[in-house]
mmCIF file of C-alpha atoms in Angstrom:
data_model
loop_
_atom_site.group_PDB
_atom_site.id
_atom_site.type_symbol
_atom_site.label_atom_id
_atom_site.label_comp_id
_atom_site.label_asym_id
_atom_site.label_seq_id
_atom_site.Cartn_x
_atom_site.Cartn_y
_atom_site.Cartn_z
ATOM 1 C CA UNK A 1 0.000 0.000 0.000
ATOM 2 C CA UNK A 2 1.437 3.672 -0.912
ATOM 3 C CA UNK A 3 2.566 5.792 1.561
ATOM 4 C CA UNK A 4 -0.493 8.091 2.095
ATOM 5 C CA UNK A 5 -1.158 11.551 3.490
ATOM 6 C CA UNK A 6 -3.249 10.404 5.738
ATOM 7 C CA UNK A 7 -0.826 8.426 7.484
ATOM 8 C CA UNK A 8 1.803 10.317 6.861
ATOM 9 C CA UNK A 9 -0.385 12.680 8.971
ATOM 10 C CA UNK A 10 -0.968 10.004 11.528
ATOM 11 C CA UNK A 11 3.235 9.269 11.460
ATOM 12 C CA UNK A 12 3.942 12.899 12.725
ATOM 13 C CA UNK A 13 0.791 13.207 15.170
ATOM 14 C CA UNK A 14 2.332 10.057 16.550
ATOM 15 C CA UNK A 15 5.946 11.897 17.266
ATOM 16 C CA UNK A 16 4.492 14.923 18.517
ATOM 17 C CA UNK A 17 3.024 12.817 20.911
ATOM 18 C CA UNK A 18 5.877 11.059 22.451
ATOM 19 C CA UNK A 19 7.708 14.372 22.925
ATOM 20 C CA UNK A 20 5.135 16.529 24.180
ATOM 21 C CA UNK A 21 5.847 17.125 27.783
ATOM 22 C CA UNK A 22 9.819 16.673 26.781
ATOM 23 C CA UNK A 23 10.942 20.314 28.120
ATOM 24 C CA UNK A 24 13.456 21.291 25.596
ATOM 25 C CA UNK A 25 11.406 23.452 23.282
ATOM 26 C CA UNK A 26 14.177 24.003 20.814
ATOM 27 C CA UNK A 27 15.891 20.158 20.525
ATOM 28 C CA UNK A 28 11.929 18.945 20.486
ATOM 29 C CA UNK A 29 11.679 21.475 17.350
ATOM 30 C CA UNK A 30 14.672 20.471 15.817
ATOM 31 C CA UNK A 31 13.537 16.403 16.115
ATOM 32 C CA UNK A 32 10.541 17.304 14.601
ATOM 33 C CA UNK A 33 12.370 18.923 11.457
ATOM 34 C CA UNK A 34 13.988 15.467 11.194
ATOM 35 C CA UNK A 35 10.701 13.738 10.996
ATOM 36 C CA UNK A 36 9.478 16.357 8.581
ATOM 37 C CA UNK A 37 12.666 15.730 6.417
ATOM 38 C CA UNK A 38 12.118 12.096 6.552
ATOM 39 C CA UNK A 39 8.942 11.995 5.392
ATOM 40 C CA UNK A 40 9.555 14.942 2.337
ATOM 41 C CA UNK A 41 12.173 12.187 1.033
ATOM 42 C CA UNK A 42 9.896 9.556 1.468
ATOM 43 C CA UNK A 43 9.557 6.963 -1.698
ATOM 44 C CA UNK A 44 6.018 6.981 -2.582
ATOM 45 C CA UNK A 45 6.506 3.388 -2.663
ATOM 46 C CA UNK A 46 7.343 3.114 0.925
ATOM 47 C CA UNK A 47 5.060 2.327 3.450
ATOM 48 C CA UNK A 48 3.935 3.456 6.921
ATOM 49 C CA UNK A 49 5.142 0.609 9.025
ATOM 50 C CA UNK A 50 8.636 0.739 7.438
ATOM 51 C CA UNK A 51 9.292 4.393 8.310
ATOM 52 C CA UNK A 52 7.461 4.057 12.021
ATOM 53 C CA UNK A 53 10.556 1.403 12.010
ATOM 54 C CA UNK A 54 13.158 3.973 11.341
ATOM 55 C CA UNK A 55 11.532 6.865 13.611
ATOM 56 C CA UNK A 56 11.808 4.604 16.585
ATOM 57 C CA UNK A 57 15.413 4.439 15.427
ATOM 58 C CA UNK A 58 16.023 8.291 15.533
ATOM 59 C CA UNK A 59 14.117 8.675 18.073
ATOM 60 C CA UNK A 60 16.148 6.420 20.589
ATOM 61 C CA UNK A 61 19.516 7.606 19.578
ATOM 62 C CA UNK A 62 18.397 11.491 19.623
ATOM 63 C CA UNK A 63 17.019 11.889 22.768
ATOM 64 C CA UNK A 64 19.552 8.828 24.084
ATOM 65 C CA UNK A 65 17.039 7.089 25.667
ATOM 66 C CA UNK A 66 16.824 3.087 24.821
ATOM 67 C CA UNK A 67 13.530 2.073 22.386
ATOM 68 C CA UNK A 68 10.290 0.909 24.439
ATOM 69 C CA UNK A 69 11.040 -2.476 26.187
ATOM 70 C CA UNK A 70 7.492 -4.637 25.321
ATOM 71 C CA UNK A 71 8.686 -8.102 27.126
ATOM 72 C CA UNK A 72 6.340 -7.869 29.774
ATOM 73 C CA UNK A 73 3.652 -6.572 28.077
ATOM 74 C CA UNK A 74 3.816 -9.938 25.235
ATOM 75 C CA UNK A 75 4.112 -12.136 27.856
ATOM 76 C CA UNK A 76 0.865 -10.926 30.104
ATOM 77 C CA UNK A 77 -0.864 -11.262 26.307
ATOM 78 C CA UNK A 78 0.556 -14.123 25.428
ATOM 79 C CA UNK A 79 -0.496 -15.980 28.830
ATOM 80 C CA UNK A 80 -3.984 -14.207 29.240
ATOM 81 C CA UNK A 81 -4.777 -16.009 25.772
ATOM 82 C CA UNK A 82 -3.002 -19.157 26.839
ATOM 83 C CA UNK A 83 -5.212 -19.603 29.812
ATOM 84 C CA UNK A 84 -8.257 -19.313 27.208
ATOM 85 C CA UNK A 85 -6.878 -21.929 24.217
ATOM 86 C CA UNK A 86 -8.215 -24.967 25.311
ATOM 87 C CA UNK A 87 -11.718 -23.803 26.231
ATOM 88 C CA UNK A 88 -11.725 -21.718 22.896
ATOM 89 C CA UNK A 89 -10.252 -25.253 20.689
ATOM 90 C CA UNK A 90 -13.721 -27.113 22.265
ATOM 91 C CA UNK A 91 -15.952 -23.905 21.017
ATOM 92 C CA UNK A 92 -13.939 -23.780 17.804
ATOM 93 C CA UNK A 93 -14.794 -27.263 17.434
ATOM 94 C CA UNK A 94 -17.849 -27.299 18.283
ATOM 95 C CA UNK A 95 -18.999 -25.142 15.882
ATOM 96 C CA UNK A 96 -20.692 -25.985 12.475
ATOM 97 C CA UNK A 97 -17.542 -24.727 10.661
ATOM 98 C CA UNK A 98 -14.377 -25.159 12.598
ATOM 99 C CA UNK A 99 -12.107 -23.371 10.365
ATOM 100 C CA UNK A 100 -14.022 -20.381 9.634
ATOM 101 C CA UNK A 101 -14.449 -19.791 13.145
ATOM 102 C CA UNK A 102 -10.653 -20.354 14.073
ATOM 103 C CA UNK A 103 -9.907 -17.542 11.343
ATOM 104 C CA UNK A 104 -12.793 -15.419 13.281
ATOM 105 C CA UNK A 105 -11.027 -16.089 16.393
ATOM 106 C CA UNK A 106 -7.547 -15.690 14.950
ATOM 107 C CA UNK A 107 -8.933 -12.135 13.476
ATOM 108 C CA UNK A 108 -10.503 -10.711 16.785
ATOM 109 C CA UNK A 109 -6.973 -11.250 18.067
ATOM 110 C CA UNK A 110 -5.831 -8.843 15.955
ATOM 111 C CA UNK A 111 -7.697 -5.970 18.359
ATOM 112 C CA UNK A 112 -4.079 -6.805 20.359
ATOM 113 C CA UNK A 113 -1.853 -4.284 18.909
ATOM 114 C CA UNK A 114 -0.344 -1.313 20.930
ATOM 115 C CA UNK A 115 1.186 0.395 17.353
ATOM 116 C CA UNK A 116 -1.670 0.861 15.601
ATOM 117 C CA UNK A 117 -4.296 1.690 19.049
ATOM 118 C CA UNK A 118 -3.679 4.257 21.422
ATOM 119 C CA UNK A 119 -5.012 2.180 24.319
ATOM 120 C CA UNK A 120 -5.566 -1.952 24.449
ATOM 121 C CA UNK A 121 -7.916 -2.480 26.817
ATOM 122 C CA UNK A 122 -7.944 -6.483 28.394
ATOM 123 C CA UNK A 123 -11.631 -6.584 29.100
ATOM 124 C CA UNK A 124 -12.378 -5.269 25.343
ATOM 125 C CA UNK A 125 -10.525 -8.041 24.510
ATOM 126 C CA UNK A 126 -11.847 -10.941 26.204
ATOM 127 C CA UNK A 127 -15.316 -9.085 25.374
ATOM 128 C CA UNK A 128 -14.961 -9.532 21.479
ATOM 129 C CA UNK A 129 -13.084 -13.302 21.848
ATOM 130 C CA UNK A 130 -16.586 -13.985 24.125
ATOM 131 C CA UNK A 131 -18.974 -12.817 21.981
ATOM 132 C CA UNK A 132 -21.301 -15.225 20.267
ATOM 133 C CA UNK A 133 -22.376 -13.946 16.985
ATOM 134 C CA UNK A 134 -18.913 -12.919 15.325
ATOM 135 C CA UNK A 135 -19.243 -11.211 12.472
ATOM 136 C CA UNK A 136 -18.921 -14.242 9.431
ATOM 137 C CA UNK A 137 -15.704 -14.264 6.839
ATOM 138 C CA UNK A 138 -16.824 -12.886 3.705
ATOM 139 C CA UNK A 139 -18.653 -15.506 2.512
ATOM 140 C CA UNK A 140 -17.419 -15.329 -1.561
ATOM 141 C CA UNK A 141 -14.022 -15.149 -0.501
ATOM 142 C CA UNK A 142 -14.073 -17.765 1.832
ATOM 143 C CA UNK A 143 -15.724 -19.834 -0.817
ATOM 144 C CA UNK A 144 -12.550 -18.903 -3.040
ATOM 145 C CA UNK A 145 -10.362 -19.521 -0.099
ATOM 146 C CA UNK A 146 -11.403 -23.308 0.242
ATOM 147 C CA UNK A 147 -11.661 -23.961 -3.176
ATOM 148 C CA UNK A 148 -7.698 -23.018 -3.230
ATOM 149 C CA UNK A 149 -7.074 -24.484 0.007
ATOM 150 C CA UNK A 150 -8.716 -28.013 -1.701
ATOM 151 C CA UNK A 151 -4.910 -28.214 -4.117
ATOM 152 C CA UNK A 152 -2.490 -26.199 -2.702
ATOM 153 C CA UNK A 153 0.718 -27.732 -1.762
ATOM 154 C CA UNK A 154 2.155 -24.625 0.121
ATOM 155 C CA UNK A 155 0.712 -22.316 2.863
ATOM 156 C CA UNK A 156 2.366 -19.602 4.379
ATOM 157 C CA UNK A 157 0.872 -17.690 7.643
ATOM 158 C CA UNK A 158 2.160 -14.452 8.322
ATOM 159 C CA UNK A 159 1.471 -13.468 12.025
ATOM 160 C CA UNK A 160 1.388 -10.279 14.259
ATOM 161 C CA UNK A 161 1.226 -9.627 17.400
ATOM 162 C CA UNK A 162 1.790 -11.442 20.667
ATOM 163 C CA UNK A 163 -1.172 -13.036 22.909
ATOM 164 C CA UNK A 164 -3.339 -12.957 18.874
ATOM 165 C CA UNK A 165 -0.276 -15.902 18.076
ATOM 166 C CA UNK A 166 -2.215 -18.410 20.350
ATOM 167 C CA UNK A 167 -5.271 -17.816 18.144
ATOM 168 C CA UNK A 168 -3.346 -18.206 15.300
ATOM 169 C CA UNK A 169 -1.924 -21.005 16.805
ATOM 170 C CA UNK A 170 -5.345 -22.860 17.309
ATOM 171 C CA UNK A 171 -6.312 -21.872 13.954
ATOM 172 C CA UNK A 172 -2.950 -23.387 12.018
ATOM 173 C CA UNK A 173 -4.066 -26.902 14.030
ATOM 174 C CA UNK A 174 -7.479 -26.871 12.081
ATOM 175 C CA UNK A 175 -6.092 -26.120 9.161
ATOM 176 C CA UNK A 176 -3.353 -28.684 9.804
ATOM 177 C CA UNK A 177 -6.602 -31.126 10.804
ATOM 178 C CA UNK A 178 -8.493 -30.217 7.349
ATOM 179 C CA UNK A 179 -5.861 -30.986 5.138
ATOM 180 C CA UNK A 180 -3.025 -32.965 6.266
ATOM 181 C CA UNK A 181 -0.700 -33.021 3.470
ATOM 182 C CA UNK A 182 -0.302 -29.113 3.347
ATOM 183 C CA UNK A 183 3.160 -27.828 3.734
ATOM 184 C CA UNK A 184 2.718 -25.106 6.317
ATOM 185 C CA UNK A 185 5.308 -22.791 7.822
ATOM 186 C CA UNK A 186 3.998 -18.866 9.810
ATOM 187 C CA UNK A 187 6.620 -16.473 9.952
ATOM 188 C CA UNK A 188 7.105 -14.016 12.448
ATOM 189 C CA UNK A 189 9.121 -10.717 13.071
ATOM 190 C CA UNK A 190 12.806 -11.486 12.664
ATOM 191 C CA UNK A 191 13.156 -8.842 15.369
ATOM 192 C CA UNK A 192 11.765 -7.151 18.507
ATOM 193 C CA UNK A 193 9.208 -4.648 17.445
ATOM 194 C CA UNK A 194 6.418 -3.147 19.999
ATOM 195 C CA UNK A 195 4.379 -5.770 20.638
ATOM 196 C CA UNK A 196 5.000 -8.145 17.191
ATOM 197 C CA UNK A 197 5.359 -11.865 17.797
ATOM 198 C CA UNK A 198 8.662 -13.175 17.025
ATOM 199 C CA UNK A 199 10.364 -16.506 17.708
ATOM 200 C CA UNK A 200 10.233 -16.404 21.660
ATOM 201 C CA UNK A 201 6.363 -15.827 21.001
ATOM 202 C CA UNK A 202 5.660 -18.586 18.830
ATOM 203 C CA UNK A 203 7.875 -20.661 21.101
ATOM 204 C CA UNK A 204 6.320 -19.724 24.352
ATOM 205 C CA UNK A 205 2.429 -20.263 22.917
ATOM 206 C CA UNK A 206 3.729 -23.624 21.602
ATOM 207 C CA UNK A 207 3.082 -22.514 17.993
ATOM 208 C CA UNK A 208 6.408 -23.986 16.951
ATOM 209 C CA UNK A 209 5.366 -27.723 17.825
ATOM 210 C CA UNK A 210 2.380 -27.248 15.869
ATOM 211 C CA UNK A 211 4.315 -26.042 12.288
ATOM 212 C CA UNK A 212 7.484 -25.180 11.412
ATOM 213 C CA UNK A 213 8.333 -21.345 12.338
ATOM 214 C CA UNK A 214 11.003 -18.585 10.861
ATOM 215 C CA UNK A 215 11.782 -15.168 11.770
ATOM 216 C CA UNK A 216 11.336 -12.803 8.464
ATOM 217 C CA UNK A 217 14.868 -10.786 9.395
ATOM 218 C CA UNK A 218 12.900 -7.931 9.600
ATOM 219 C CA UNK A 219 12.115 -5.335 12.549
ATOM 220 C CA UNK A 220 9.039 -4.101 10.320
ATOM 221 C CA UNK A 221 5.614 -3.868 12.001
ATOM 222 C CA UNK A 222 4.745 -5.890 8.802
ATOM 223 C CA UNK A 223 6.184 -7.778 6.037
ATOM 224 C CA UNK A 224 8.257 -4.864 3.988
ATOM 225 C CA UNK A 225 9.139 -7.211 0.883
ATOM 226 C CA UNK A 226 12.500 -4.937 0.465
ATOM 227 C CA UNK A 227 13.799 -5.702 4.246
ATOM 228 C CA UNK A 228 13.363 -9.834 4.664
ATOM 229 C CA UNK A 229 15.175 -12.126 4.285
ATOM 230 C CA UNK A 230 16.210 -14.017 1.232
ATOM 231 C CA UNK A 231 13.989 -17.552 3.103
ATOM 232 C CA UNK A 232 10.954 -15.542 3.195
ATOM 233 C CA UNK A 233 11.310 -14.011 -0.064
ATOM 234 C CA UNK A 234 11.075 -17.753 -1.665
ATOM 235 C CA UNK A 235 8.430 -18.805 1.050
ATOM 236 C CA UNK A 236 5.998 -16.529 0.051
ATOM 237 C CA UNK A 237 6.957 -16.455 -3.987
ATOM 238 C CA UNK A 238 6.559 -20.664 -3.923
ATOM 239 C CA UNK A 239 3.209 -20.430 -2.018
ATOM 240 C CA UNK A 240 -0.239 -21.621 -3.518
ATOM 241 C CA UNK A 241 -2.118 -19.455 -0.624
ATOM 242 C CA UNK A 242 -0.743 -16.744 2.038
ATOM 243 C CA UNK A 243 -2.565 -16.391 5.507
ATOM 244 C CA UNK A 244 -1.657 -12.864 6.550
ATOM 245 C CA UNK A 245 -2.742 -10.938 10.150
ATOM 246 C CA UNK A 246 -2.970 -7.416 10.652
ATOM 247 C CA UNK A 247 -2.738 -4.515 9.087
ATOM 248 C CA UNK A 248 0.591 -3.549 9.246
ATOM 249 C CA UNK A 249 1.197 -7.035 7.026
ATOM 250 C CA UNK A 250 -1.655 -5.337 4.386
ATOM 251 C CA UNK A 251 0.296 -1.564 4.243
ATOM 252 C CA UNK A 252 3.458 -3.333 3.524
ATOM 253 C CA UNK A 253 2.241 -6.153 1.049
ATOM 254 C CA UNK A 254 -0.772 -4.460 -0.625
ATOM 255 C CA UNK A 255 -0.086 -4.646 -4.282
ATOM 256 C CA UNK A 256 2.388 -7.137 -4.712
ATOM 257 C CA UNK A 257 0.131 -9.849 -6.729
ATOM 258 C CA UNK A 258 0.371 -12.704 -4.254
ATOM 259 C CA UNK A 259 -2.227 -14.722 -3.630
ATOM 260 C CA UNK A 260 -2.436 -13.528 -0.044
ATOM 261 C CA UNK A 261 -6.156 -13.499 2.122
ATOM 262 C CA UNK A 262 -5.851 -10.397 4.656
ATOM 263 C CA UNK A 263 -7.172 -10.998 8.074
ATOM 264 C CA UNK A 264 -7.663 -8.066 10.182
ATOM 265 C CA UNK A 265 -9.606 -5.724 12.187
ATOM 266 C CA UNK A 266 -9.889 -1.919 10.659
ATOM 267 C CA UNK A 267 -8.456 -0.340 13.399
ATOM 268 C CA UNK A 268 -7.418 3.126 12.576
ATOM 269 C CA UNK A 269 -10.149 5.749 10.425
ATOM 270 C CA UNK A 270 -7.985 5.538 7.368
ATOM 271 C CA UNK A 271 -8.777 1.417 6.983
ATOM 272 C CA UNK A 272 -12.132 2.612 8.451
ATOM 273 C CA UNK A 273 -12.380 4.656 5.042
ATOM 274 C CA UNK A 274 -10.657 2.042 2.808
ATOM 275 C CA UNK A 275 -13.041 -0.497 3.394
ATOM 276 C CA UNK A 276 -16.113 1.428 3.925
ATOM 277 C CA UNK A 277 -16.389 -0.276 7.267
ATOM 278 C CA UNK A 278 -17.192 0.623 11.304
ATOM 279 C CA UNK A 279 -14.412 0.574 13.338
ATOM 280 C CA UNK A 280 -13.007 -2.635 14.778
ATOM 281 C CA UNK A 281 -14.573 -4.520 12.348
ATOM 282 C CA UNK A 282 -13.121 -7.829 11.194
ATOM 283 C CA UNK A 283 -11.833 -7.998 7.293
ATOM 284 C CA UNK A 284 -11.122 -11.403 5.106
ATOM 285 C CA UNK A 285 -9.818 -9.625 1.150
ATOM 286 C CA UNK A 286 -8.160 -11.537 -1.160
ATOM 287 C CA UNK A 287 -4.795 -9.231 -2.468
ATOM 288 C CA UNK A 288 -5.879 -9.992 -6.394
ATOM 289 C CA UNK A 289 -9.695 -8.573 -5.790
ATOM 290 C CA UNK A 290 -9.916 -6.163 -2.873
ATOM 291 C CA UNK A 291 -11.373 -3.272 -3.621
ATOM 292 C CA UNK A 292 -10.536 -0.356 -1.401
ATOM 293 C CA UNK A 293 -11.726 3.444 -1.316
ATOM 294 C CA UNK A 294 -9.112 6.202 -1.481
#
């Protein structure tokens, strides 16, 4: 997805922010120049979550302080959603279609995201996993997504953000349960990035005893094609169908042709206005037909 004014709106807003009640009028002025610079250079190719990247960057080694430690934070997530999985596998199972409501489940996760939401509340969360009635996949695309799912050889799942692995987690068993001779593998953030799920996440839920599990090399809040590594590159170009979380995985991936189904909550008013949608509410677009409103 191309960098946007909107966002690039959203990008500054979100610097202002951390340096507000800094004192130094004059060295908070002269950051904020930076950013400005930054973001007048910017490729129109680039996208949100890879710059948000680099102003964490500059803003650690400008004002010397070290980048926001989210250890504790993924780990309170990551076991708050633990305690849930079994309970959740028997009501996933339960239901008349087990796989479309582990991708429900896997998608309401996505609410868990400290970059893209000023405030995660816990009870909001365990609110939206409780409710009954979630709102249904698109049904055409998950039609499409089944008929694919029926020959491919190769499935890649791109994940997160920490405590929404365990969904993901449950939901990579059913599909592991509906068709047995897929090749699976879910990549996560090659590094430490707010609250992304990397390798320690995916080890911790259990998610790498279920499928096979890589780091992407990347500290992008999404999948920025131009910073992985070379073994996701030919993951994701060999794959019949792509899983992929969040939308930090659609603003860096939007556009490149793959046959990739987005699963995410709209969680900011610019994906509110892209998909015509209320706010918080659960997406399933296929990459070769989605249709979004500039």
């Amino acid at each position: 997805m191309q960098l946007n004014p909107y966002c690039m709106c959203c990008l500054i807003n979100k610097q202002e922010k951390i340096i507000r009640n800094f004192e130094d009028e004059e060295k908070k002025v002269n950051y904020m120049k930076g950013i400005l610079r930054r973001l007048a250079e910017a490729d129109p190719e680039e996208s949100s979550p890879s710059i948000y990247q680099e102003f964490q960057e500059y803003f650690s080694t400008f004002w010397n302080v070290p980048q926001e430690d989210y250890t504790d934070i993924k780990k309170e997530y990551n076991s708050l959603m633990m305690e849930l999985e079994g309970r959740l596998r028997k009501v996933i199972c339960a239901s008349p279609d087990p796989l479309a409501s582990a991708l429900q489940h896997a998608r309401i996760g996505n609410y868990i995201d400290f970059a893209a939401l000023s405030q995660v509340d816990k009870s909001q969360v365990l609110s939206m996993i409780e409710e009954k009635n979630k709102s249904p996949l698109d049904p055409v695309e998950y039609s499409q997504f089944l008929s694919e799912m029926a020959s491919a050889k190769n499935l890649v799942y791109l994940t997160d953000n920490c405590g929404e692995i365990v969904l993901d987690k449950i939901a990579l068993s059913i599909i592991k349960e509906h068709y047995p001779d897929l090749n699976i593998t879910a990549v996560v953030r090659g590094e430490p990035v707010v609250n992304d799920a990397t390798l320690e996440d995916a080890v911790m839920c259990g998610l790498t005893e279920i499928v096979p599990v890589m780091g992407n090399g990347s500290g992008v809040c999404g999948t920025w094609l131009k910073d992985v590594n070379e073994e996701t590159l030919t993951l994701l170009n060999n794959a019949d169908v792509i899983i992929s979380k969040g939308q930090g995985n659609f603003e860096t991936l939007n556009g490149c042709g793959l046959n990739i189904y987005y699963l995410f909550l709209c969680k900011c008013d610019w994906f509110v206005r892209m998909f015509q949608a209320e706010p918080l509410q659960g997406m399933f677009v296929n990459e070769r037909r989605v249709n979004v409103h500039r």
